Amino acid sequence: MVELNRSWQVTGPLSGRVVVTDEDGRPRLRRSGHAAARDTRTGLETANARLILHRTAVFETTAVPPAYREQFTDLDDAPVRTWAVDTDLGQAQTSDLRRAVIGRRHAALAVLAEVTGMQVVTIEFEPEGALITGTGAGGIRDVGIELHGTYGWPVLTASTIKGVAHAYARDVRAMPSTALEHFFGAPRPGVPGTAAQGSVMFYDALPGADGVTIAEHVLTPHARDYHTGHGTQDQRPPPAEYLNPVPIPFLAIEKGTFVVHLLALQADTNEVADLVTAAVGDIGVGAKTAAGYGYLIAAPSGIRQRSAQQQEQSR
């Protein structure tokens, strides 16, 4: 019997700076030269998740005697997913940075409110169960997750929130086209008309002060060869119980809060807050809503009005 030596090769911008170790039966990404420890600290607790998930590939290699020459085998996503869960996608030890980002956003929005004469609406989102967005995001993962371009944290993009609110207003509330154009702008997809800006500005929802929790979930499609096989329909193996299901692990958000900010006209603030709050709880956000993912508990945490002095100065 030939004994195989299991090891990994990291490729990408972090090649040579990051290695994979397996001290406790779970392969982990570790900064090169960083000693292993029982608390699983790896020296990568605050790494940018976009760099890890989108730019780093881990291949499992085998060293076969007698030459013990390493040979690449398969792409191994397990160390990356383990890192993502252990560090909550690089958030685990970034509480100071999160607070600084929250303060910076509040300051920027206060200036925008003063300049535009609009009001800031702040809404907190909390997943009822689990949430997954950006399943088709770029990178080498089978199933992606949406990450902020600067911080690498999980994010609900402004376009996602706006799209959900618009779909809810159109399909559930049956708002007239004039109201839809007023809030969301025109033309909307498939609706001809003169281009016009909506009265509401949507901003990305970032994790709140306590961050969000990342977990590993599994999607197990059956008869995968039948659904994804090459060739014509007749050449694919028919679905049957003897075909092995192929589990596909992916990352999901389970706990914590996101904070979204909107800028709206004073006359629109209450209605806009109600639309967004109802939309994310009724039709959900992101992928797999039919399976229970993506439904959020939302609560407006305040409408920041300009002071009387600021209103007087703007006249």
PDB file of N, CA and C in Angstrom, residues 126-131 212-217 252-256:
ATOM      1  N   GLU A 126     -31.903  42.454  10.715  1.00  0.00           N
ATOM      2  CA  GLU A 126     -31.426  41.263  11.414  1.00  0.00           C
ATOM      3  C   GLU A 126     -32.028  40.037  10.753  1.00  0.00           C
ATOM      4  N   PRO A 127     -31.221  39.072  10.309  1.00  0.00           N
ATOM      5  CA  PRO A 127     -31.778  37.880   9.661  1.00  0.00           C
ATOM      6  C   PRO A 127     -32.675  37.087  10.602  1.00  0.00           C
ATOM      7  N   GLU A 128     -33.843  36.680  10.095  1.00  0.00           N
ATOM      8  CA  GLU A 128     -34.711  35.810  10.889  1.00  0.00           C
ATOM      9  C   GLU A 128     -34.095  34.431  11.039  1.00  0.00           C
ATOM     10  N   GLY A 129     -33.473  33.934   9.979  1.00  0.00           N
ATOM     11  CA  GLY A 129     -32.807  32.636  10.008  1.00  0.00           C
ATOM     12  C   GLY A 129     -31.403  32.783   9.482  1.00  0.00           C
ATOM     13  N   ALA A 130     -31.265  32.693   8.175  1.00  0.00           N
ATOM     14  CA  ALA A 130     -29.970  32.853   7.527  1.00  0.00           C
ATOM     15  C   ALA A 130     -30.158  33.682   6.265  1.00  0.00           C
ATOM     16  N   LEU A 131     -29.066  34.245   5.786  1.00  0.00           N
ATOM     17  CA  LEU A 131     -29.096  35.164   4.653  1.00  0.00           C
ATOM     18  C   LEU A 131     -27.911  34.854   3.760  1.00  0.00           C
ATOM     19  N   VAL A 212     -21.502  40.616  12.083  1.00  0.00           N
ATOM     20  CA  VAL A 212     -22.424  39.529  11.757  1.00  0.00           C
ATOM     21  C   VAL A 212     -21.669  38.207  11.853  1.00  0.00           C
ATOM     22  N   THR A 213     -22.417  37.122  12.036  1.00  0.00           N
ATOM     23  CA  THR A 213     -21.832  35.804  12.213  1.00  0.00           C
ATOM     24  C   THR A 213     -21.939  35.001  10.926  1.00  0.00           C
ATOM     25  N   ILE A 214     -20.837  34.365  10.546  1.00  0.00           N
ATOM     26  CA  ILE A 214     -20.782  33.569   9.325  1.00  0.00           C
ATOM     27  C   ILE A 214     -20.825  32.091   9.677  1.00  0.00           C
ATOM     28  N   ALA A 215     -21.589  31.317   8.930  1.00  0.00           N
ATOM     29  CA  ALA A 215     -21.692  29.876   9.147  1.00  0.00           C
ATOM     30  C   ALA A 215     -21.583  29.162   7.804  1.00  0.00           C
ATOM     31  N   GLU A 216     -21.242  27.901   7.873  1.00  0.00           N
ATOM     32  CA  GLU A 216     -21.162  27.084   6.662  1.00  0.00           C
ATOM     33  C   GLU A 216     -22.443  26.285   6.507  1.00  0.00           C
ATOM     34  N   HIS A 217     -23.094  26.424   5.366  1.00  0.00           N
ATOM     35  CA  HIS A 217     -24.288  25.663   5.034  1.00  0.00           C
ATOM     36  C   HIS A 217     -23.976  24.746   3.856  1.00  0.00           C
ATOM     37  N   ALA A 252     -22.967  31.457   4.662  1.00  0.00           N
ATOM     38  CA  ALA A 252     -24.200  32.199   4.887  1.00  0.00           C
ATOM     39  C   ALA A 252     -24.053  33.044   6.141  1.00  0.00           C
ATOM     40  N   ILE A 253     -24.888  34.059   6.249  1.00  0.00           N
ATOM     41  CA  ILE A 253     -24.911  34.951   7.406  1.00  0.00           C
ATOM     42  C   ILE A 253     -26.060  34.513   8.297  1.00  0.00           C
ATOM     43  N   GLU A 254     -25.760  34.255   9.568  1.00  0.00           N
ATOM     44  CA  GLU A 254     -26.789  33.712  10.458  1.00  0.00           C
ATOM     45  C   GLU A 254     -27.259  34.689  11.532  1.00  0.00           C
ATOM     46  N   LYS A 255     -26.371  35.472  12.083  1.00  0.00           N
ATOM     47  CA  LYS A 255     -26.727  36.345  13.195  1.00  0.00           C
ATOM     48  C   LYS A 255     -26.103  37.721  12.990  1.00  0.00           C
ATOM     49  N   GLY A 256     -26.519  38.651  13.853  1.00  0.00           N
ATOM     50  CA  GLY A 256     -25.958  39.994  13.793  1.00  0.00           C
ATOM     51  C   GLY A 256     -26.893  40.965  13.090  1.00  0.00           C
TER      52      GLY A 256
END
